[in-house]
PDB file of C-alpha atoms in Angstrom:
ATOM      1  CA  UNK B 259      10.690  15.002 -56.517  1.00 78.00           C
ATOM      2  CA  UNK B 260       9.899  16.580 -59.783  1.00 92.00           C
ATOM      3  CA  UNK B 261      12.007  18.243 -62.471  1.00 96.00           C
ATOM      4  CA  UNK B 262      12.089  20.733 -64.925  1.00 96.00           C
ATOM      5  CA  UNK B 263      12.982  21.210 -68.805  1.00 97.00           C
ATOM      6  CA  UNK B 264      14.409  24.345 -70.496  1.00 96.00           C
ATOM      7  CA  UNK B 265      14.843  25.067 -73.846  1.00 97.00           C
ATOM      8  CA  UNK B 266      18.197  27.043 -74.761  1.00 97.00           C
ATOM      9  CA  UNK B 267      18.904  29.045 -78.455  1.00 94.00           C
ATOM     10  CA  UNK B 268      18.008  31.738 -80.870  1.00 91.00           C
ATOM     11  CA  UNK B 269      14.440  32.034 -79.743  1.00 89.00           C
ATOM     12  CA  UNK B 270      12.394  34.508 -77.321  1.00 83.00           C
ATOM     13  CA  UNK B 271      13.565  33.298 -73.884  1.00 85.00           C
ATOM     14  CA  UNK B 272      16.168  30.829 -75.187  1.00 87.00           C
ATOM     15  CA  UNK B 273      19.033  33.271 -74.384  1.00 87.00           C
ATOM     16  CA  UNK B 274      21.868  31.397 -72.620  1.00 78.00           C
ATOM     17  CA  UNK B 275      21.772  33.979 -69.881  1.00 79.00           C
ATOM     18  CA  UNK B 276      18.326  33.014 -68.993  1.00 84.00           C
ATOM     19  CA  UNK B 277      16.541  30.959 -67.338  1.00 87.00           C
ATOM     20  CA  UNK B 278      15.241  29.601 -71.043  1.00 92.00           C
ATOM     21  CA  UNK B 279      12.094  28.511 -71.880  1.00 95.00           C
ATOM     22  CA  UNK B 280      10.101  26.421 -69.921  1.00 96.00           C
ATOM     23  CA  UNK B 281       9.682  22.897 -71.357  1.00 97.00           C
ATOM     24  CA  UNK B 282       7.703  21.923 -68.601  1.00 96.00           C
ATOM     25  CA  UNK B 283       7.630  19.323 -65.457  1.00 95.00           C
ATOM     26  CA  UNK B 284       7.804  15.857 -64.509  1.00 94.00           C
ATOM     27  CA  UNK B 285       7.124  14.964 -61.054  1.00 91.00           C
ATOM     28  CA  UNK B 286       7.385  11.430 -59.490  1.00 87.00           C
ATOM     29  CA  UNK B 287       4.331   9.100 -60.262  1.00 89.00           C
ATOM     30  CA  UNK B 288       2.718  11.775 -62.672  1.00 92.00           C
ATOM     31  CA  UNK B 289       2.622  12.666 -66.351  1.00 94.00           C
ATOM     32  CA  UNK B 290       3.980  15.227 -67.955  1.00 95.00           C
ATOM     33  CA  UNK B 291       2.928  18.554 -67.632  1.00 95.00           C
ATOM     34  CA  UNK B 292       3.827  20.965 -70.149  1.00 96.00           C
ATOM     35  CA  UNK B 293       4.029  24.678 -70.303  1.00 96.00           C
ATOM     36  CA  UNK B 294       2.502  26.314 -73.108  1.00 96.00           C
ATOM     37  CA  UNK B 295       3.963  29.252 -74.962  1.00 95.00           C
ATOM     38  CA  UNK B 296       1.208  30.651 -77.166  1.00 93.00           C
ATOM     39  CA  UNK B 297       2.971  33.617 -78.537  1.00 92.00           C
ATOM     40  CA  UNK B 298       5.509  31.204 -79.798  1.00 93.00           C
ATOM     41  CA  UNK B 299       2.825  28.696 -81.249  1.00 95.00           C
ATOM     42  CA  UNK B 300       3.258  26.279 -78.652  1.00 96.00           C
ATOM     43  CA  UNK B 301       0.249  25.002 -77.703  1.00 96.00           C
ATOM     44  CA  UNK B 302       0.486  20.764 -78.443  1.00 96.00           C
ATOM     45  CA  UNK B 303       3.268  17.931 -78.025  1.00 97.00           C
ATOM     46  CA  UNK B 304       3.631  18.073 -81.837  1.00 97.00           C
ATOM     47  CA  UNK B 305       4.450  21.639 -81.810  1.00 97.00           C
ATOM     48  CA  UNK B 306       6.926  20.894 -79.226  1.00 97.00           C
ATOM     49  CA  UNK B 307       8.761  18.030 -80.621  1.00 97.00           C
ATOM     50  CA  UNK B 308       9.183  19.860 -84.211  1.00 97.00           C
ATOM     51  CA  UNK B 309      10.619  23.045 -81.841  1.00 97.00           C
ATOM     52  CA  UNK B 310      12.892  20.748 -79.933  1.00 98.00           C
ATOM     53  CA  UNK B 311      14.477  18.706 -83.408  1.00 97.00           C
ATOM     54  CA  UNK B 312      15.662  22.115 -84.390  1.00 96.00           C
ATOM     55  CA  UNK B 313      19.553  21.668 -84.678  1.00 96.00           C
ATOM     56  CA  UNK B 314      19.575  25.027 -82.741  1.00 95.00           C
ATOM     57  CA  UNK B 315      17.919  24.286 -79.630  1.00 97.00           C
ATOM     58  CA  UNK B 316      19.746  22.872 -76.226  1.00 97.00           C
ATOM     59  CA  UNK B 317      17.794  20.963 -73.940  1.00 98.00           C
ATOM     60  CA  UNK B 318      19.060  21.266 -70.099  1.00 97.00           C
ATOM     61  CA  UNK B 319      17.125  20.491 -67.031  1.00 97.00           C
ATOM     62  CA  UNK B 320      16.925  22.475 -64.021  1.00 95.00           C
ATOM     63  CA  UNK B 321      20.088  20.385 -62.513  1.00 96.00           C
ATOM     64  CA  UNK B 322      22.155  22.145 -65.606  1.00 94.00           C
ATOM     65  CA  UNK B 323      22.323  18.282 -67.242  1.00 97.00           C
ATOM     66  CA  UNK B 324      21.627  18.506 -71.000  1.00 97.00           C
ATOM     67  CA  UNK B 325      18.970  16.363 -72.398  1.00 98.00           C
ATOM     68  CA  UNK B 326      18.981  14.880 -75.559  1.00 98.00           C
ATOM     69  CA  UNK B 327      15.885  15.321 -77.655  1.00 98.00           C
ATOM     70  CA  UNK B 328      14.629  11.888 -77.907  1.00 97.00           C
ATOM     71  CA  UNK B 329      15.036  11.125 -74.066  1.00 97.00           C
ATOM     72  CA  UNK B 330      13.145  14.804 -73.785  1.00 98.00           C
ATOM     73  CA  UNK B 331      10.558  12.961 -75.933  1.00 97.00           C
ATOM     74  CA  UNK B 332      10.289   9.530 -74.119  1.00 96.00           C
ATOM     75  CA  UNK B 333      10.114  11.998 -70.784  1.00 96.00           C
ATOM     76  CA  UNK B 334       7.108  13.894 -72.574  1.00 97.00           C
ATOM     77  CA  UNK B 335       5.020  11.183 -73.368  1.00 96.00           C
ATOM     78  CA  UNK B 336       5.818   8.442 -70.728  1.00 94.00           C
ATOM     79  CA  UNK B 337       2.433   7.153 -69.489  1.00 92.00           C
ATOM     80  CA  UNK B 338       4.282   4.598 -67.234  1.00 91.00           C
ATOM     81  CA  UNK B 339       7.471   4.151 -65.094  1.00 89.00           C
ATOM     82  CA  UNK B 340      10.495   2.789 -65.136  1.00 89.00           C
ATOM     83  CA  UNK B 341       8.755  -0.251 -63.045  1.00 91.00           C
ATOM     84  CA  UNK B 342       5.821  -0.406 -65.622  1.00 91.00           C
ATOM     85  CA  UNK B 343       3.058   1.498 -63.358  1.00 92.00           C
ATOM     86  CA  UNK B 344       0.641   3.765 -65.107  1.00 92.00           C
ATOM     87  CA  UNK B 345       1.571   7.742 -64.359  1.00 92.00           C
ATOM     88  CA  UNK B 346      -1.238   9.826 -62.916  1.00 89.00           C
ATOM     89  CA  UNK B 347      -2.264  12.573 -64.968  1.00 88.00           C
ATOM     90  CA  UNK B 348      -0.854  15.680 -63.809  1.00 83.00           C
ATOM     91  CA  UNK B 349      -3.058  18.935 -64.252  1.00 82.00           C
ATOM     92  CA  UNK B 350      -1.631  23.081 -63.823  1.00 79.00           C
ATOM     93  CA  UNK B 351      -3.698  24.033 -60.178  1.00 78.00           C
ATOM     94  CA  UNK B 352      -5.392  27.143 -62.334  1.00 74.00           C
ATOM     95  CA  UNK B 353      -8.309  26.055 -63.780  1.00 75.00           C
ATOM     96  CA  UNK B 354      -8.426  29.471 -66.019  1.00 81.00           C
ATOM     97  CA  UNK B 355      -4.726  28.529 -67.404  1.00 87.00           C
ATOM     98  CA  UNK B 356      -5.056  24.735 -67.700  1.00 89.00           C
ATOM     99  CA  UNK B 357      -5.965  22.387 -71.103  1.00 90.00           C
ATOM    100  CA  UNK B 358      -5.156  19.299 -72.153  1.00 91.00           C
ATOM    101  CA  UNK B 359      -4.581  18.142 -75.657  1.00 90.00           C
ATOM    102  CA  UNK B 360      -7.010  15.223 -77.718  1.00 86.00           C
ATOM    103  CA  UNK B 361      -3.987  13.202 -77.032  1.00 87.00           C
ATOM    104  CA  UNK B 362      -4.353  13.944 -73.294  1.00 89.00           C
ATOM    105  CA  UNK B 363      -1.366  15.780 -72.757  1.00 93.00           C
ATOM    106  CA  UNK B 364      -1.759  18.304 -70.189  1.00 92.00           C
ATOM    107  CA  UNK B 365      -0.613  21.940 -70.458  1.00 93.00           C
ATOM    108  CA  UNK B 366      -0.257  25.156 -68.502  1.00 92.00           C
ATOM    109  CA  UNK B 367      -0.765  28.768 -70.143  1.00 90.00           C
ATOM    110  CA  UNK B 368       1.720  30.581 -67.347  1.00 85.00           C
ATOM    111  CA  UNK B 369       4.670  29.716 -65.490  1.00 81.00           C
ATOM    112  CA  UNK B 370       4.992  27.149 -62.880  1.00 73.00           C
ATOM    113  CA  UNK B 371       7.552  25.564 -60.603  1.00 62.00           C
TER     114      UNK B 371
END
């Protein structure tokens, strides 16, 4: 089962009528994986966490439940579950649109589901 994070407010994509912007994904027994939004300067977990602590921006998953930032957070960077076993990394399946960070937090350049 795997879930994913959007991003609602006054930004490119963030309009309530959208979808919003894709946070990313977490999917049972893997890490994170996050979607990169270059033209929006994107590109790292730091730049998300400073672009979800904006007092402007709504967190909601897929299910329509609004996520507070610092569960959002804990979600991001959770390298173990609940049960204390280590999360597999999780990579995007395009090798052209894939990264991951020094940190080793993998993103995605386009949009996945």
């Amino acid at each position: 089962m795997s879930t994913n994070y959007y991003a609602f407010g006054p930004f490119p994509g963030g309009d309530a009528d959208s979808e919003g912007l894709h946070i990313g994904q977490v999917s049972g027994g893997a890490r994170f994986l996050f979607r990169a939004h270059n033209s929006q300067g994107i590109t790292t977990l730091p730049d998300w966490e400073q672009f979800l602590r904006n007092p402007n921006v709504t967190i909601r998953n897929e299910y329509g439940r609004d996520v507070p930032v610092d569960e959002m957070i804990e979600t991001m960077t959770a390298t173990s579950d609940a049960q204390g076993m280590p999360l597999r990394p999780r990579f995007c399946s395009d090798d052209e649109h894939r990264y991951v960070t020094s940190g080793g937090h993998a993103f995605c350049r386009r949009e996945f589901f």
